[in-house]
Short mmCIF file of C-alpha atoms in Angstrom, two decimals:
data_model
loop_
_atom_site.label_atom_id
_atom_site.label_comp_id
_atom_site.label_asym_id
_atom_site.label_seq_id
_atom_site.Cartn_x
_atom_site.Cartn_y
_atom_site.Cartn_z
CA MET A 1 -22.20 -50.81 46.38
CA ARG A 2 -19.53 -47.89 45.40
CA PRO A 3 -18.87 -45.25 48.26
CA ARG A 4 -19.75 -41.70 47.42
CA ALA A 5 -17.58 -39.16 46.64
CA ALA A 6 -16.43 -36.49 49.77
CA LEU A 7 -17.99 -33.72 49.31
CA PRO A 8 -15.69 -30.34 49.76
CA PRO A 9 -15.66 -28.49 52.78
CA PRO A 10 -17.62 -25.38 52.70
CA ALA A 11 -14.54 -23.16 52.91
CA CYS A 12 -12.96 -24.49 49.25
CA VAL A 13 -16.54 -23.75 47.60
CA LEU A 14 -16.65 -20.40 49.12
CA VAL A 15 -13.03 -19.48 48.03
CA ALA A 16 -13.66 -21.30 44.13
CA LEU A 17 -16.77 -18.61 43.82
CA LEU A 18 -14.52 -16.08 45.40
CA ALA A 19 -12.22 -16.97 42.67
CA VAL A 20 -14.90 -17.08 39.90
CA LEU A 21 -16.17 -13.40 41.29
CA LEU A 22 -12.87 -11.62 41.25
CA ALA A 23 -12.43 -12.98 37.33
CA ALA A 24 -15.82 -11.95 36.18
CA CYS A 25 -14.34 -8.27 37.78
CA VAL A 26 -11.23 -7.79 36.60
CA PRO A 27 -11.03 -6.28 33.01
CA GLN A 28 -9.74 -8.50 30.74
CA PRO A 29 -6.95 -7.10 28.10
CA THR A 30 -8.57 -6.50 23.79
CA ARG A 31 -7.45 -6.57 21.21
CA GLU A 32 -5.55 -4.13 19.48
CA LEU A 33 -7.97 -2.87 17.26
CA ASP A 34 -7.41 -2.46 13.05
CA ARG A 35 -6.17 0.00 11.52
CA TYR A 36 -6.62 1.16 7.79
CA HIS A 37 -4.68 3.88 6.37
CA LEU A 38 -5.34 6.10 3.07
CA LEU A 39 -2.69 6.45 0.57
CA GLU A 40 -2.10 10.25 -0.18
CA ALA A 41 -0.27 12.46 -2.66
CA PRO A 42 -0.03 15.37 -1.73
CA GLY A 43 0.72 18.35 -3.87
CA SER A 44 0.27 18.47 -8.19
CA PRO A 45 2.72 18.17 -11.18
CA PRO A 46 3.69 20.97 -13.77
CA LYS A 47 1.05 21.61 -16.75
CA ALA A 48 2.42 20.26 -19.80
CA ALA A 49 3.02 22.85 -22.54
CA ALA A 50 0.35 21.23 -24.99
CA ALA A 51 -2.43 18.17 -24.50
CA ARG A 52 -1.88 15.64 -27.13
CA ALA A 53 -4.73 14.43 -29.04
CA SER A 54 -4.52 11.13 -27.87
CA THR A 55 -5.95 9.51 -24.94
CA LEU A 56 -3.51 7.69 -22.14
CA VAL A 57 -5.30 4.45 -20.83
CA VAL A 58 -3.62 3.40 -17.22
CA MET A 59 -2.88 -0.04 -16.01
CA THR A 60 -1.39 -0.73 -12.46
CA SER A 61 -0.89 -3.99 -10.63
CA ALA A 62 2.01 -5.20 -8.15
CA THR A 63 3.98 -8.25 -7.06
CA SER A 64 2.40 -10.97 -5.62
CA PHE A 65 3.90 -10.11 -2.26
CA TYR A 66 2.13 -6.25 -2.44
CA GLU A 67 -1.26 -7.29 -3.99
CA THR A 68 -2.81 -7.36 -0.57
CA ARG A 69 -4.03 -4.55 1.78
CA ALA A 70 -1.69 -5.26 4.45
CA MET A 71 0.89 -3.06 5.24
CA VAL A 72 4.73 -4.64 4.85
CA PHE A 73 7.36 -4.10 6.77
CA SER A 74 11.02 -4.84 6.92
CA ARG A 75 13.84 -5.48 9.66
CA GLU A 76 16.80 -6.97 8.16
CA PRO A 77 17.85 -6.38 4.63
CA GLY A 78 15.84 -9.39 2.60
CA THR A 79 13.34 -10.19 4.58
CA ARG A 80 9.36 -8.75 4.67
CA ALA A 81 6.88 -9.09 6.94
CA TYR A 82 3.15 -7.92 7.06
CA TYR A 83 2.09 -5.20 9.62
CA GLN A 84 -0.22 -7.04 12.33
CA TYR A 85 -3.01 -4.48 13.09
CA ASN A 86 -2.39 -2.32 10.90
CA ARG A 87 -3.72 -2.46 6.69
CA TRP A 88 -4.55 0.06 4.10
CA ALA A 89 -8.15 1.01 2.83
CA GLU A 90 -7.02 -0.23 -0.50
CA PRO A 91 -4.89 -2.13 -1.96
CA PRO A 92 -1.66 0.00 -3.23
CA SER A 93 -1.48 -0.75 -6.32
CA GLN A 94 -5.15 0.18 -6.68
CA ARG A 95 -5.16 3.05 -4.92
CA PHE A 96 -1.53 3.90 -6.85
CA GLY A 97 -3.07 3.44 -10.47
CA ALA A 98 -6.14 5.92 -9.42
CA LEU A 99 -3.53 8.60 -7.83
CA LEU A 100 -1.51 8.28 -10.70
CA VAL A 101 -5.02 8.63 -13.24
CA ALA A 102 -5.14 12.23 -11.26
CA ARG A 103 -1.90 13.30 -11.75
CA LEU A 104 -1.92 12.62 -15.18
CA GLN A 105 -5.33 14.32 -15.20
CA GLN A 106 -4.10 17.52 -13.54
CA SER A 107 -0.86 17.77 -16.01
CA GLY A 108 -3.46 18.27 -18.99
CA ALA A 109 -0.36 16.41 -21.04
CA PHE A 110 -3.16 13.79 -22.79
CA ARG A 111 -6.43 14.70 -24.35
CA SER A 112 -7.81 12.01 -21.64
CA VAL A 113 -6.63 9.89 -18.87
CA ALA A 114 -8.09 6.83 -18.05
CA GLY A 115 -7.66 3.60 -15.77
CA ALA A 116 -8.66 0.61 -17.84
CA ARG A 117 -7.48 -2.96 -18.98
CA SER A 118 -7.79 -2.88 -22.39
CA ALA A 119 -6.70 0.17 -24.57
CA VAL A 120 -8.72 2.01 -26.61
CA SER A 121 -8.59 2.79 -30.20
CA GLY A 122 -5.95 5.74 -30.67
CA SER A 123 -4.78 5.37 -27.19
CA VAL A 124 -1.33 5.21 -25.94
CA LEU A 125 -0.59 2.66 -23.59
CA LEU A 126 0.96 3.23 -19.86
CA THR A 127 1.62 0.39 -17.10
CA VAL A 128 3.17 0.34 -14.59
CA GLU A 129 4.19 -2.46 -11.84
CA LEU A 130 4.43 -1.73 -8.22
CA THR A 131 7.84 -3.58 -7.49
CA GLU A 132 8.41 -2.65 -3.86
CA PHE A 133 6.10 -0.94 -1.40
CA TYR A 134 7.36 -1.15 2.26
CA HIS A 135 8.48 0.61 5.67
CA ASP A 136 12.66 -0.59 6.17
CA ALA A 137 12.49 -0.55 9.94
CA ALA A 138 15.78 -1.80 10.19
CA ALA A 139 16.89 1.64 12.31
CA PRO A 140 14.31 4.29 14.13
CA PRO A 141 11.89 5.72 12.61
CA GLY A 142 12.81 4.26 9.18
CA ALA A 143 11.72 5.36 5.41
CA ALA A 144 8.94 4.48 3.52
CA ARG A 145 10.14 2.82 0.05
CA VAL A 146 8.49 2.58 -3.09
CA ALA A 147 10.15 1.27 -6.61
CA ALA A 148 7.85 0.72 -10.30
CA SER A 149 8.68 -0.34 -13.38
CA ALA A 150 6.48 1.56 -15.97
CA GLU A 151 6.84 0.98 -20.05
CA LEU A 152 4.89 3.03 -22.34
CA ILE A 153 3.27 1.11 -25.20
CA ASP A 154 1.34 2.70 -28.37
CA PRO A 155 -0.72 -0.13 -29.40
CA ALA A 156 -1.73 0.30 -32.89
CA ARG A 157 1.91 0.57 -34.11
CA ARG A 158 2.56 -2.52 -31.07
CA ALA A 159 5.86 0.01 -30.38
CA LEU A 160 7.40 -0.18 -26.90
CA LEU A 161 7.77 4.09 -26.35
CA GLY A 162 9.82 3.32 -22.83
CA ARG A 163 10.75 1.38 -20.05
CA ARG A 164 12.16 2.72 -16.82
CA VAL A 165 12.73 1.58 -13.54
CA PHE A 166 11.89 4.82 -10.58
CA GLU A 167 12.36 4.59 -7.10
CA HIS A 168 12.01 6.92 -4.32
CA SER A 169 12.30 6.76 -0.25
CA ALA A 170 10.71 9.35 2.52
CA PRO A 171 11.66 9.23 6.12
CA ALA A 172 9.29 7.99 8.81
CA THR A 173 7.93 10.78 10.79
CA ALA A 174 7.57 7.94 13.38
CA TYR A 175 8.86 4.62 14.54
CA ASP A 176 5.37 2.60 13.72
CA ALA A 177 2.93 2.40 11.26
CA GLY A 178 1.40 5.71 11.46
CA GLY A 179 4.58 7.72 10.93
CA ALA A 180 5.68 4.77 7.71
CA VAL A 181 2.20 5.68 6.38
CA GLN A 182 3.54 9.76 6.09
CA GLY A 183 6.08 8.50 5.20
CA PHE A 184 4.60 6.55 1.93
CA ASN A 185 2.74 9.65 1.26
CA ALA A 186 5.68 11.80 0.30
CA ALA A 187 7.76 9.53 -1.49
CA THR A 188 4.19 8.31 -3.45
CA ALA A 189 4.27 12.11 -3.99
CA ALA A 190 8.03 12.27 -6.08
CA LEU A 191 7.46 8.45 -7.93
CA LEU A 192 3.96 10.03 -9.35
CA ASP A 193 5.69 13.30 -10.53
CA GLU A 194 8.43 11.24 -11.87
CA ILE A 195 6.16 9.13 -14.01
CA VAL A 196 4.43 12.11 -14.91
CA ALA A 197 7.52 14.06 -16.21
CA TRP A 198 8.99 10.77 -18.05
CA VAL A 199 5.35 10.17 -19.48
CA ASP A 200 5.29 13.46 -21.05
CA ALA A 201 8.94 13.55 -22.45
CA THR A 202 8.54 10.13 -23.56
CA ALA A 203 4.60 10.05 -25.49
CA PRO A 204 4.89 10.82 -29.20
CA ARG A 205 3.38 14.40 -29.23
#
């Protein structure tokens, strides 16, 4: 017959119970909550001198790294990373497209403006791709850097009316995601105004 294992002394059992109770009472560290930020673009473009009869169709996209709701930052040149707990409420290209359509509608430069995946008869097509959209955090508080390439096309004539690259940056108000969002808002507003002015000057009357 195998000998029975010796039972622990009562004092050891009491110490173990106290350790379990104390562990249950001590507050455990909680994971930081995810924060979702909405990209805004304060301000409005100047009114166009005369509205064109054509319709403007807007298509927006982003390079693959930015086609996500994750916020992007960079601490060293040539590197990019995602914020862990901070995200956009909508992917930047989607929100940027909606803001651009609203900006163009406010300008009154075209009979109508809409976001779509295909051009309609008699329309002018504007395609915009976000190529950079990140918080340059190499030194506090950093800056929001936004860049986009745009093409204006006449689908009926299969003609490229114009092509341009836009770049803008604005300082972050604090060395964190919240401060970067304020910089993104300012940089995006300036970039939208530049695109609207370019479209107004480039599209045929």
